[in-house]
Tab-separated table of C-alpha atoms in Angstrom:
chain	number	residue	atom	x	y	z
A	1	MET	CA	-19.275	-22.484	-4.239
A	2	LEU	CA	-17.428	-23.180	-6.647
A	3	LEU	CA	-15.352	-20.203	-8.596
A	4	ASN	CA	-16.190	-19.662	-12.218
A	5	ILE	CA	-14.577	-17.220	-14.532
A	6	LEU	CA	-15.768	-15.138	-17.315
A	7	GLY	CA	-13.510	-13.645	-19.465
A	8	PHE	CA	-13.844	-10.486	-21.002
A	9	PHE	CA	-11.665	-9.897	-23.678
A	10	ILE	CA	-13.370	-6.869	-25.850
A	11	VAL	CA	-11.881	-6.761	-28.984
A	12	LEU	CA	-10.416	-3.018	-30.075
A	13	LEU	CA	-11.492	-2.727	-34.020
A	14	GLU	CA	-8.589	0.602	-35.548
A	15	VAL	CA	-10.909	3.314	-35.479
A	16	GLU	CA	-9.610	6.572	-35.115
A	17	ALA	CA	-10.721	9.474	-33.169
A	18	ASN	CA	-12.132	12.758	-35.581
A	19	ALA	CA	-10.345	15.893	-35.658
A	20	ASP	CA	-12.406	16.780	-32.655
A	21	GLY	CA	-10.723	14.271	-30.851
A	22	CYS	CA	-14.147	12.680	-29.599
A	23	ASP	CA	-15.436	8.742	-30.616
A	24	GLY	CA	-18.654	7.530	-30.471
A	25	VAL	CA	-18.701	5.754	-27.752
A	26	ILE	CA	-15.713	6.655	-25.357
A	27	GLY	CA	-16.600	9.989	-26.216
A	28	CYS	CA	-14.735	13.568	-26.420
A	29	LEU	CA	-10.875	14.130	-25.639
A	30	PRO	CA	-11.907	17.261	-22.992
A	31	GLU	CA	-9.806	19.864	-24.740
A	32	LYS	CA	-8.226	20.605	-21.219
A	33	TYR	CA	-7.116	16.688	-21.188
A	34	ARG	CA	-5.251	17.649	-24.946
A	35	ARG	CA	-4.085	20.899	-24.058
A	36	VAL	CA	-1.572	19.447	-20.527
A	37	PHE	CA	-0.812	16.239	-22.690
A	38	GLY	CA	-0.733	17.149	-26.124
A	39	GLY	CA	1.213	19.831	-25.558
A	40	VAL	CA	4.733	21.546	-22.617
A	41	PRO	CA	5.633	19.681	-21.384
A	42	ILE	CA	4.140	16.143	-21.734
A	43	ARG	CA	4.398	16.500	-25.812
A	44	LYS	CA	2.438	13.503	-26.528
A	45	LYS	CA	-0.840	12.962	-27.040
A	46	PRO	CA	-2.624	9.810	-26.549
A	47	LEU	CA	-2.627	6.951	-29.278
A	48	SER	CA	-5.417	6.375	-31.554
A	49	ARG	CA	-9.095	4.411	-29.840
A	50	PHE	CA	-8.739	1.261	-29.662
A	51	ASN	CA	-5.155	1.267	-31.158
A	52	LEU	CA	-3.293	1.431	-28.185
A	53	GLY	CA	0.490	0.878	-28.937
A	54	GLY	CA	-1.407	-1.810	-32.125
A	55	LYS	CA	0.675	-4.774	-30.396
A	56	SER	CA	-2.338	-6.418	-28.494
A	57	GLY	CA	-5.231	-4.515	-30.033
A	58	GLY	CA	-6.491	-2.829	-26.915
A	59	VAL	CA	-8.161	-3.169	-23.873
A	60	ILE	CA	-8.931	-5.852	-21.949
A	61	PHE	CA	-11.141	-7.268	-19.080
A	62	ASN	CA	-10.501	-10.314	-17.717
A	63	ALA	CA	-14.094	-10.087	-15.486
A	64	THR	CA	-14.158	-13.611	-12.480
A	65	TRP	CA	-16.296	-13.925	-9.583
A	66	ILE	CA	-18.694	-16.765	-7.639
A	67	GLU	CA	-21.386	-18.312	-9.559
A	68	PRO	CA	-22.348	-21.592	-8.538
A	69	ASP	CA	-23.845	-23.483	-11.824
A	70	SER	CA	-21.670	-21.895	-14.497
A	71	SER	CA	-18.258	-21.405	-15.812
A	72	PHE	CA	-17.549	-20.088	-19.592
A	73	SER	CA	-15.582	-17.368	-21.193
A	74	TYR	CA	-16.557	-15.001	-24.267
A	75	LEU	CA	-14.540	-13.084	-26.862
A	76	SER	CA	-16.471	-10.286	-28.919
A	77	ASN	CA	-17.251	-7.192	-30.137
A	78	ARG	CA	-18.596	-4.249	-27.169
A	79	SER	CA	-22.237	-4.684	-29.292
A	80	SER	CA	-22.519	-8.160	-28.949
A	81	THR	CA	-22.161	-8.929	-24.853
A	82	ASP	CA	-25.111	-7.948	-23.608
A	83	ASP	CA	-25.649	-11.563	-22.663
A	84	VAL	CA	-22.800	-12.576	-21.284
A	85	PHE	CA	-23.230	-9.017	-18.354
A	86	LYS	CA	-26.620	-10.804	-17.713
A	87	LYS	CA	-24.673	-13.581	-16.032
A	88	LEU	CA	-23.167	-11.478	-13.621
A	89	ASN	CA	-24.950	-11.227	-9.590
A	90	ALA	CA	-24.690	-7.553	-9.917
A	91	LYS	CA	-25.903	-7.027	-6.138
A	92	ASN	CA	-22.223	-7.943	-5.864
A	93	LYS	CA	-19.361	-5.481	-4.796
A	94	MET	CA	-17.217	-5.342	-8.244
A	95	VAL	CA	-13.889	-4.508	-7.426
A	96	VAL	CA	-11.987	-3.478	-10.668
A	97	ILE	CA	-7.851	-3.547	-10.889
A	98	ILE	CA	-5.541	-1.511	-13.093
A	99	HIS	CA	-1.679	-2.353	-13.822
A	100	GLY	CA	0.936	0.511	-14.114
A	101	TRP	CA	3.664	1.106	-16.592
A	102	GLN	CA	5.393	-2.370	-17.472
A	103	ILE	CA	7.919	-0.871	-20.453
A	104	ALA	CA	10.686	-3.001	-18.041
A	105	ASN	CA	8.059	-6.123	-18.255
A	106	THR	CA	10.361	-9.134	-19.986
A	107	PRO	CA	9.604	-9.512	-23.463
A	108	VAL	CA	6.922	-12.235	-24.707
A	109	LYS	CA	4.097	-13.981	-27.266
A	110	GLU	CA	0.709	-14.780	-26.135
A	111	MET	CA	-2.561	-15.097	-27.976
A	112	ILE	CA	-4.887	-11.820	-27.856
A	113	ASN	CA	-7.590	-11.319	-29.643
A	114	GLY	CA	-6.968	-14.673	-32.043
A	115	LYS	CA	-3.441	-14.035	-33.408
A	116	LEU	CA	0.064	-14.590	-31.228
A	117	THR	CA	1.049	-11.025	-30.592
A	118	GLU	CA	4.121	-9.203	-28.778
A	119	THR	CA	4.044	-7.944	-25.584
A	120	VAL	CA	5.270	-7.972	-22.358
A	121	GLN	CA	4.709	-9.906	-19.139
A	122	LEU	CA	1.491	-8.567	-17.044
A	123	GLY	CA	3.053	-8.470	-13.141
A	124	THR	CA	1.357	-11.693	-10.912
A	125	TRP	CA	-0.019	-9.449	-8.373
A	126	GLN	CA	-3.565	-8.381	-10.179
A	127	ASN	CA	-3.980	-12.391	-10.282
A	128	ASP	CA	-2.768	-12.610	-6.723
A	129	LEU	CA	-4.937	-10.181	-5.339
A	130	GLU	CA	-7.903	-11.865	-7.371
A	131	LYS	CA	-7.694	-14.819	-5.611
A	132	VAL	CA	-7.374	-13.857	-2.762
A	133	LEU	CA	-9.797	-11.561	-2.529
A	134	PHE	CA	-11.741	-15.037	-3.614
A	135	GLU	CA	-10.566	-16.647	-0.465
A	136	LYS	CA	-11.776	-13.820	1.331
A	137	HIS	CA	-14.550	-12.697	0.222
A	138	ASP	CA	-17.302	-14.760	-1.705
A	139	GLU	CA	-19.812	-11.935	-2.641
A	140	VAL	CA	-17.524	-9.837	-4.923
A	141	ASN	CA	-17.252	-9.719	-8.889
A	142	VAL	CA	-13.025	-8.625	-10.008
A	143	VAL	CA	-11.962	-7.145	-12.705
A	144	ILE	CA	-8.394	-7.191	-14.407
A	145	VAL	CA	-7.773	-4.647	-15.924
A	146	ASP	CA	-5.250	-5.024	-19.032
A	147	TRP	CA	-3.929	-2.605	-21.024
A	148	ARG	CA	-0.379	-3.243	-21.955
A	149	ALA	CA	-0.912	-2.353	-25.051
A	150	GLY	CA	-0.849	1.109	-24.007
A	151	ALA	CA	1.541	1.241	-21.291
A	152	THR	CA	4.308	-0.171	-23.289
A	153	VAL	CA	5.196	2.579	-24.814
A	154	GLY	CA	7.738	5.717	-23.633
A	155	TYR	CA	6.031	6.576	-20.023
A	156	ARG	CA	4.663	10.043	-21.848
A	157	GLY	CA	3.160	7.770	-23.500
A	158	ALA	CA	1.423	5.956	-21.109
A	159	MET	CA	0.940	9.166	-19.276
A	160	ALA	CA	-0.988	9.950	-22.564
A	161	ASN	CA	-2.944	7.025	-22.880
A	162	THR	CA	-4.504	6.640	-18.959
A	163	TRP	CA	-7.728	8.860	-20.401
A	164	ILE	CA	-8.249	6.299	-23.223
A	165	VAL	CA	-7.689	3.548	-20.954
A	166	ALA	CA	-10.319	5.580	-17.821
A	167	ARG	CA	-12.723	5.962	-20.386
A	168	GLU	CA	-13.343	2.548	-21.998
A	169	THR	CA	-13.026	0.764	-19.212
A	170	VAL	CA	-16.081	3.290	-17.750
A	171	VAL	CA	-17.903	1.859	-21.070
A	172	PHE	CA	-17.341	-1.577	-19.446
A	173	LEU	CA	-18.920	-1.057	-15.955
A	174	LYS	CA	-21.654	1.064	-17.104
A	175	ALA	CA	-23.011	-2.385	-18.830
A	176	PHE	CA	-22.825	-3.675	-15.316
A	177	ILE	CA	-24.234	-0.247	-13.921
A	178	ASN	CA	-27.334	-0.692	-16.224
A	179	ARG	CA	-27.627	-3.822	-15.054
A	180	GLY	CA	-28.209	-2.958	-11.255
A	181	LEU	CA	-25.156	-2.844	-9.697
A	182	ALA	CA	-24.809	0.495	-7.598
A	183	LEU	CA	-22.548	3.038	-7.465
A	184	GLU	CA	-20.869	2.675	-3.910
A	185	ASP	CA	-20.087	-1.062	-4.701
A	186	ILE	CA	-17.813	-0.190	-6.967
A	187	HIS	CA	-14.125	-0.091	-5.594
A	188	VAL	CA	-11.371	0.713	-8.225
A	189	LEU	CA	-7.151	0.460	-7.833
A	190	GLY	CA	-5.043	0.919	-9.651
A	191	HIS	CA	-1.053	0.709	-9.085
A	192	SER	CA	1.583	3.612	-10.823
A	193	LEU	CA	-0.171	5.064	-13.887
A	194	GLY	CA	-3.223	2.905	-13.135
A	195	ALA	CA	-4.060	5.071	-9.432
A	196	HIS	CA	-4.874	7.999	-12.058
A	197	VAL	CA	-6.316	5.299	-13.848
A	198	ALA	CA	-8.232	4.905	-11.097
A	199	GLY	CA	-9.375	8.485	-10.181
A	200	ILE	CA	-10.265	9.603	-13.646
A	201	ILE	CA	-12.516	6.597	-14.074
A	202	GLY	CA	-14.350	7.629	-10.434
A	203	ASN	CA	-14.289	10.970	-11.911
A	204	ASN	CA	-15.874	10.160	-14.891
A	205	LEU	CA	-17.894	7.925	-13.343
A	206	LYS	CA	-19.103	11.426	-11.110
A	207	LEU	CA	-20.017	13.656	-13.710
A	208	GLU	CA	-22.458	11.235	-15.987
A	209	PHE	CA	-24.244	9.945	-12.817
A	210	GLY	CA	-24.033	12.327	-10.216
A	211	LYS	CA	-23.161	10.455	-7.918
A	212	LYS	CA	-19.605	9.371	-6.720
A	213	ILE	CA	-18.521	5.522	-6.379
A	214	GLY	CA	-17.294	3.786	-3.504
A	215	ARG	CA	-13.889	3.613	-3.081
A	216	VAL	CA	-10.771	4.627	-5.168
A	217	SER	CA	-7.256	3.065	-3.800
A	218	GLY	CA	-4.396	4.003	-4.804
A	219	LEU	CA	-1.017	2.305	-4.532
A	220	ASP	CA	2.274	3.908	-5.058
A	221	PRO	CA	0.865	7.008	-7.376
A	222	ALA	CA	3.163	8.134	-10.107
A	223	ALA	CA	4.761	10.820	-9.903
A	224	PRO	CA	6.524	12.114	-13.067
A	225	SER	CA	5.333	14.451	-14.679
A	226	TYR	CA	1.952	14.556	-12.122
A	227	ASP	CA	3.287	18.171	-10.368
A	228	GLU	CA	0.944	20.313	-13.472
A	229	VAL	CA	-1.960	17.833	-14.077
A	230	PRO	CA	-5.153	18.923	-13.379
A	231	GLY	CA	-7.350	16.810	-10.930
A	232	ALA	CA	-10.130	15.644	-12.998
A	233	PHE	CA	-6.795	14.236	-14.655
A	234	MET	CA	-4.886	12.236	-11.417
A	235	ILE	CA	-6.042	10.290	-8.371
A	236	ASP	CA	-7.550	12.914	-6.458
A	237	THR	CA	-10.072	13.281	-3.583
A	238	HIS	CA	-12.907	14.285	-6.239
A	239	ASN	CA	-12.305	10.506	-7.056
A	240	ALA	CA	-14.847	8.557	-4.911
A	241	GLU	CA	-16.715	9.296	-1.796
A	242	LEU	CA	-13.313	6.791	0.095
A	243	VAL	CA	-10.061	8.030	-1.689
A	244	ASP	CA	-7.291	6.179	0.701
A	245	VAL	CA	-3.649	6.004	-1.074
A	246	TYR	CA	-0.406	4.348	-0.184
A	247	HIS	CA	3.155	5.415	0.113
A	248	THR	CA	6.230	3.774	-1.005
A	249	ASP	CA	8.586	5.586	-3.085
A	250	THR	CA	8.194	8.861	-2.445
A	251	LYS	CA	11.900	9.770	-2.005
A	252	SER	CA	15.004	8.779	-5.130
A	253	ARG	CA	18.315	9.071	-4.784
A	254	LEU	CA	19.033	8.543	-8.480
A	255	TRP	CA	15.902	9.994	-10.125
A	256	SER	CA	12.341	11.583	-9.504
A	257	ASN	CA	10.704	10.091	-7.177
A	258	ALA	CA	8.591	7.259	-8.547
A	259	GLY	CA	5.797	7.483	-5.974
A	260	LEU	CA	3.775	10.835	-5.951
A	261	PRO	CA	4.377	12.608	-2.512
A	262	GLY	CA	1.981	14.223	-0.362
A	263	GLN	CA	-1.391	13.561	0.282
A	264	HIS	CA	-3.859	13.214	-2.398
A	265	GLY	CA	-6.480	11.307	-0.661
A	266	HIS	CA	-8.782	11.478	2.153
A	267	ALA	CA	-6.563	9.085	4.353
A	268	ASP	CA	-2.880	8.527	2.952
A	269	PHE	CA	-0.523	5.653	4.308
A	270	TYR	CA	2.877	5.782	4.569
A	271	VAL	CA	4.437	2.785	4.595
A	272	ASN	CA	7.631	2.491	6.451
A	273	GLY	CA	7.774	6.181	6.714
A	274	GLY	CA	6.723	5.860	2.304
A	275	GLU	CA	10.011	6.458	1.114
A	276	ASP	CA	12.189	3.546	1.121
A	277	GLN	CA	11.771	-0.111	2.468
A	278	PRO	CA	13.785	-2.014	4.737
A	279	ARG	CA	13.326	-5.353	2.536
A	280	CYS	CA	14.677	-3.320	-0.585
A	281	LYS	CA	17.915	-1.903	1.305
A	282	LYS	CA	19.619	-5.256	0.543
A	283	LEU	CA	19.682	-4.969	-3.174
A	284	LYS	CA	22.317	-4.137	-4.662
A	285	THR	CA	22.277	-1.692	-7.309
A	286	ILE	CA	20.323	1.479	-6.526
A	287	SER	CA	17.947	1.388	-9.429
A	288	LYS	CA	16.835	-2.057	-7.923
A	289	GLN	CA	16.335	-0.694	-4.783
A	290	GLU	CA	14.315	1.890	-5.918
A	291	LEU	CA	11.701	-0.441	-8.185
A	292	CYS	CA	11.444	-2.881	-5.518
A	293	ASP	CA	10.623	0.261	-3.010
A	294	HIS	CA	7.348	1.119	-5.934
A	295	PHE	CA	5.896	-1.827	-5.811
A	296	SER	CA	6.705	-3.838	-2.419
A	297	VAL	CA	3.421	-1.651	-2.294
A	298	VAL	CA	1.209	-3.950	-4.649
A	299	ASP	CA	2.742	-7.217	-1.907
A	300	TYR	CA	1.957	-4.832	1.054
A	301	PHE	CA	-1.838	-5.033	-0.278
A	302	VAL	CA	-2.794	-8.134	-1.255
A	303	GLN	CA	-1.357	-9.101	1.915
A	304	SER	CA	-3.734	-6.668	3.645
A	305	VAL	CA	-6.405	-8.456	2.862
A	306	LYS	CA	-5.512	-11.610	5.247
A	307	SER	CA	-4.127	-9.665	8.018
A	308	PRO	CA	-5.057	-6.492	9.054
A	309	THR	CA	-2.132	-3.952	9.934
A	310	TYR	CA	-3.358	-0.884	11.642
A	311	ALA	CA	-1.792	2.755	11.071
A	312	ILE	CA	-1.765	5.447	13.351
A	313	ARG	CA	-2.348	9.355	12.250
A	314	CYS	CA	0.199	10.937	13.100
A	315	GLY	CA	1.786	14.372	11.834
A	316	SER	CA	5.401	12.519	10.004
A	317	PHE	CA	7.021	9.237	10.223
A	318	GLU	CA	10.015	11.079	12.648
A	319	GLU	CA	7.506	12.151	15.225
A	320	PHE	CA	5.490	7.904	14.366
A	321	ILE	CA	9.086	6.330	15.053
A	322	ALA	CA	9.980	8.303	18.213
A	323	GLY	CA	6.510	7.157	19.659
A	324	LYS	CA	5.178	10.847	19.864
A	325	CYS	CA	1.909	9.125	18.185
A	326	LYS	CA	0.896	6.001	20.137
A	327	SER	CA	-2.354	5.451	21.059
A	328	CYS	CA	-5.652	4.563	19.037
A	329	GLY	CA	-7.801	7.430	21.884
A	330	ARG	CA	-9.459	9.187	20.149
A	331	ARG	CA	-10.037	7.867	16.930
A	332	LYS	CA	-6.309	8.531	15.507
A	333	CYS	CA	-6.258	4.982	14.088
A	334	ALA	CA	-7.584	3.051	11.008
A	335	VAL	CA	-7.356	-0.062	9.474
A	336	ALA	CA	-4.727	-0.272	6.265
A	337	GLY	CA	-5.316	-1.965	3.112
A	338	TYR	CA	-8.549	-3.695	1.811
A	339	ASN	CA	-9.660	-3.867	4.498
A	340	TYR	CA	-10.051	-0.354	5.642
A	341	GLN	CA	-11.847	1.228	8.620
A	342	PRO	CA	-11.299	4.378	10.017
A	343	PHE	CA	-12.051	3.835	13.460
A	344	GLY	CA	-15.619	6.445	14.307
A	345	ASN	CA	-16.281	9.067	11.546
A	346	HIS	CA	-12.713	10.401	11.164
A	347	LYS	CA	-11.382	8.945	7.721
A	348	ASP	CA	-8.897	11.519	6.759
A	349	GLY	CA	-5.406	12.484	7.435
A	350	LYS	CA	-1.713	10.811	7.227
A	351	PHE	CA	-1.514	7.087	8.407
A	352	PHE	CA	1.908	5.393	9.719
A	353	TYR	CA	2.303	1.630	9.768
A	354	GLN	CA	5.225	-0.860	9.384
A	355	THR	CA	6.293	-3.956	7.975
A	356	THR	CA	7.716	-6.951	8.522
A	357	GLU	CA	9.736	-9.118	6.106
A	358	GLU	CA	9.909	-12.498	8.606
A	359	THR	CA	6.597	-13.568	7.503
A	360	LYS	CA	4.863	-14.580	4.680
A	361	ASP	CA	1.932	-11.793	5.274
A	362	LYS	CA	3.934	-8.687	6.802
A	363	CYS	CA	2.273	-8.531	8.960
A	364	ALA	CA	3.769	-6.207	12.003
A	365	LYS	CA	1.983	-4.458	14.761
A	366	SER	CA	4.378	-1.299	15.676
A	367	THR	CA	5.391	-1.410	19.516
A	368	VAL	CA	6.273	1.375	21.304
A	369	PHE	CA	9.533	1.233	23.790
A	370	GLU	CA	9.076	4.219	26.137
A	371	PHE	CA	12.270	4.606	28.518
A	372	LYS	CA	12.811	6.073	31.909
A	373	THR	CA	16.787	7.166	32.405
A	374	PHE	CA	18.605	9.051	35.071
A	375	GLY	CA	20.007	10.998	32.879
A	376	ALA	CA	23.503	9.639	30.818
A	377	PRO	CA	26.767	10.060	32.551
A	378	GLU	CA	28.966	11.407	30.185
A	379	SER	CA	31.294	8.378	30.730
A	380	PHE	CA	28.889	6.416	28.346
A	381	ALA	CA	28.035	9.022	25.661
A	382	LYS	CA	32.145	9.030	24.801
A	383	GLN	CA	31.852	4.771	24.809
A	384	ASN	CA	32.296	4.273	20.681
A	385	ASN	CA	31.203	0.534	19.302
A	386	VAL	CA	28.791	0.018	21.970
A	387	SER	CA	26.696	-2.976	20.428
A	388	LEU	CA	23.408	-3.267	22.457
A	389	GLU	CA	20.435	-6.393	22.303
A	390	LEU	CA	16.638	-6.025	23.441
A	391	LYS	CA	15.499	-9.530	24.742
A	392	LEU	CA	11.405	-9.724	25.056
A	393	VAL	CA	10.737	-13.312	27.315
A	394	SER	CA	7.485	-14.475	27.560
A	395	ASN	CA	5.199	-15.813	30.508
A	396	GLU	CA	6.215	-18.509	28.467
A	397	SER	CA	9.517	-18.299	28.510
A	398	LYS	CA	8.991	-17.076	24.513
A	399	THR	CA	11.558	-14.890	23.329
A	400	ARG	CA	12.085	-12.593	20.075
A	401	ILE	CA	15.644	-10.888	19.973
A	402	ILE	CA	15.465	-7.252	18.820
A	403	LYS	CA	19.272	-5.982	17.881
A	404	ASP	CA	19.621	-1.987	17.576
A	405	SER	CA	22.300	0.012	18.186
A	406	SER	CA	20.672	2.784	16.594
A	407	LEU	CA	18.861	3.019	19.996
A	408	LEU	CA	21.726	4.169	21.389
A	409	PRO	CA	22.730	7.851	20.137
A	410	THR	CA	19.637	8.429	21.711
A	411	ILE	CA	20.052	6.948	24.972
A	412	PHE	CA	23.669	8.094	25.871
A	413	ASN	CA	23.258	11.732	24.265
A	414	SER	CA	20.190	12.511	25.346
A	415	ARG	CA	19.690	14.748	28.703
A	416	ARG	CA	15.741	13.469	28.033
A	417	LYS	CA	14.389	11.652	31.681
A	418	THR	CA	11.980	9.917	29.394
A	419	PHE	CA	11.884	9.574	25.529
A	420	SER	CA	10.560	6.780	23.229
A	421	LEU	CA	11.092	4.743	20.319
A	422	VAL	CA	8.700	2.018	17.781
A	423	ARG	CA	10.287	-1.178	16.339
A	424	PRO	CA	8.263	-3.515	14.596
A	425	ILE	CA	6.970	-6.749	15.895
A	426	PRO	CA	5.753	-9.594	13.420
A	427	CYS	CA	1.871	-9.978	13.984
A	428	GLY	CA	2.293	-13.705	14.801
A	429	ALA	CA	4.714	-13.461	17.457
A	430	ASP	CA	2.848	-14.459	20.106
A	431	ILE	CA	5.385	-13.271	22.191
A	432	PHE	CA	3.137	-11.249	24.300
A	433	PRO	CA	1.888	-10.825	27.331
A	434	LEU	CA	5.815	-10.783	28.826
A	435	GLU	CA	7.613	-11.763	31.773
A	436	ARG	CA	10.524	-9.528	31.127
A	437	ILE	CA	13.006	-7.176	29.136
A	438	GLU	CA	16.675	-8.262	29.306
A	439	ILE	CA	19.157	-5.779	27.900
A	440	LEU	CA	22.584	-6.623	26.709
A	441	LEU	CA	25.179	-4.641	25.949
A	442	GLY	CA	28.452	-5.249	24.501
A	443	ASP	CA	31.964	-3.616	23.963
A	444	VAL	CA	31.823	-1.539	27.255
A	445	GLN	CA	35.690	0.083	27.661
A	446	SER	CA	34.302	-0.196	31.787
A	447	ALA	CA	32.314	-2.517	34.146
A	448	ARG	CA	32.396	1.193	36.490
A	449	ILE	CA	30.023	3.324	34.106
A	450	SER	CA	26.420	2.775	34.664
A	451	PHE	CA	23.455	2.172	32.768
A	452	PRO	CA	21.108	4.688	32.380
A	453	ILE	CA	17.771	2.896	32.134
A	454	ARG	CA	15.294	2.489	35.388
A	455	GLN	CA	12.031	1.923	33.773
A	456	ILE	CA	10.751	0.674	30.596
A	457	LYS	CA	6.671	0.983	29.364
A	458	ILE	CA	6.111	-1.156	26.029
A	459	PHE	CA	2.310	-1.390	24.787
A	460	THR	CA	1.266	-1.570	20.992
A	461	ILE	CA	-0.452	0.463	18.049
A	462	GLU	CA	-3.744	-1.072	17.757
A	463	PRO	CA	-6.998	-0.706	19.226
A	464	ARG	CA	-6.658	-3.054	21.957
A	465	PRO	CA	-2.828	-2.845	23.017
A	466	TYR	CA	-0.919	-4.718	25.106
A	467	ARG	CA	0.840	-2.743	27.933
A	468	ALA	CA	2.842	-2.945	30.577
A	469	LYS	CA	5.831	-1.309	32.902
A	470	PHE	CA	9.318	-2.996	33.916
A	471	LYS	CA	11.210	-1.527	36.273
A	472	ARG	CA	15.312	-2.342	35.935
A	473	VAL	CA	15.914	-4.919	39.180
A	474	SER	CA	19.955	-6.378	37.576
A	475	ARG	CA	22.615	-4.548	39.732
A	476	LYS	CA	25.371	-6.742	38.362
A	477	LYS	CA	27.681	-5.446	35.772
A	478	ASN	CA	28.926	-7.039	31.887
A	479	VAL	CA	25.272	-9.387	32.589
A	480	PRO	CA	21.750	-9.019	31.063
A	481	ILE	CA	20.100	-5.995	32.674
A	482	VAL	CA	16.695	-7.273	33.914
A	483	PHE	CA	13.667	-5.457	33.796
A	484	ARG	CA	10.387	-7.210	35.290
A	485	ARG	CA	7.115	-6.263	35.872
A	486	PRO	CA	6.562	-3.890	39.401
A	487	THR	CA	3.658	-7.403	40.887
A	488	ASP	CA	6.883	-9.870	39.700
A	489	LYS	CA	8.620	-11.402	42.803
């Protein structure tokens, strides 16, 4: 099947809403919304309809789908799109992708509505997601909502514009719904402020049709100034039959966190804990790290289309990383990302999973290491600057090194007989099943000190996990301490 692109550029005329905040096409601005966004603390009113910023003239909808014998683009105003809409296969699922605040993007000039217009460069993630959707899913329609004109003003101005953008998108979608697109086949997703636009769209369609759309996905929904906003104007569990939210920047060292903390969907996924992303720590400045944290979520979501990632329901990231939530039994796991799928009918909860930068798809298997010890001797607890490496050796002699000296305080200062920790291993590492595990300690000051670990259990967090137990067989000092499966000779 050939990929054919139909670009809908909705020509936005210079039409002001009347004194009552009403417009003949998108309807009236709710009084509650006007109180929230027109008064304290926002002090910003939405810009006039069709003039979201006055730069590009308004909202642009770029729609793409698979069609065997057609390839055309179309530029028209809202009243003359009927013939074009008939070309769409309304039986296909509709995925609507919405960007967030664009004030920091690179200034550019583009031909928009027949005019060379000053605007900003649109991020690439929307097109990346569209591309991978067509690679993996033929029967899908994709709409990219380009509202840069309303997103290049100050943050609170862009925040105030979210309702106008949502209403424009509702009008656009209704043209397809009236031609047979089922509400349950609509999936709206957005990043940052775009997540709240997605929520408003879902809420408005529910009010108009008396039924919820299929799904709304929020990618690190924007946090600043949303602590007092009513649920009707932000992402919320009432927006769709399924609302899934992905958190990557819920805590900041510089300013108010960019991403919304807390649980706001049926299923909330906290990637790498949801606060800071390991991939961003190598950046030189804290401000760049914070931006990286907030935008990492879109990369993870794009990659999730191709690589299934399993997340597990848990009370907190601290409990997850300590291995306290380690089994997918009793429907505790879910497939995270675009291909979201709960195990069983229990879709609600807080879920956690990890990623890796070692592979392009970022996919990692969260792997539990459970240690049994003799109890750490006092002499070992006093060791300083001791390094530790875990070497995993597969049955095919493939190896993987985990360098993690952060294990040492837990191993050597704990009197617990059993403790666990979770570390990510790339999905494509092909390291399992294991033949043995080796532990190498560096800078140990005395060869007489005994190593306290006597057994290691390992298992992956996934529906069909790899599970194995390894017992210590090596007794020599200053060489790798070897653990093998009990059945091995």
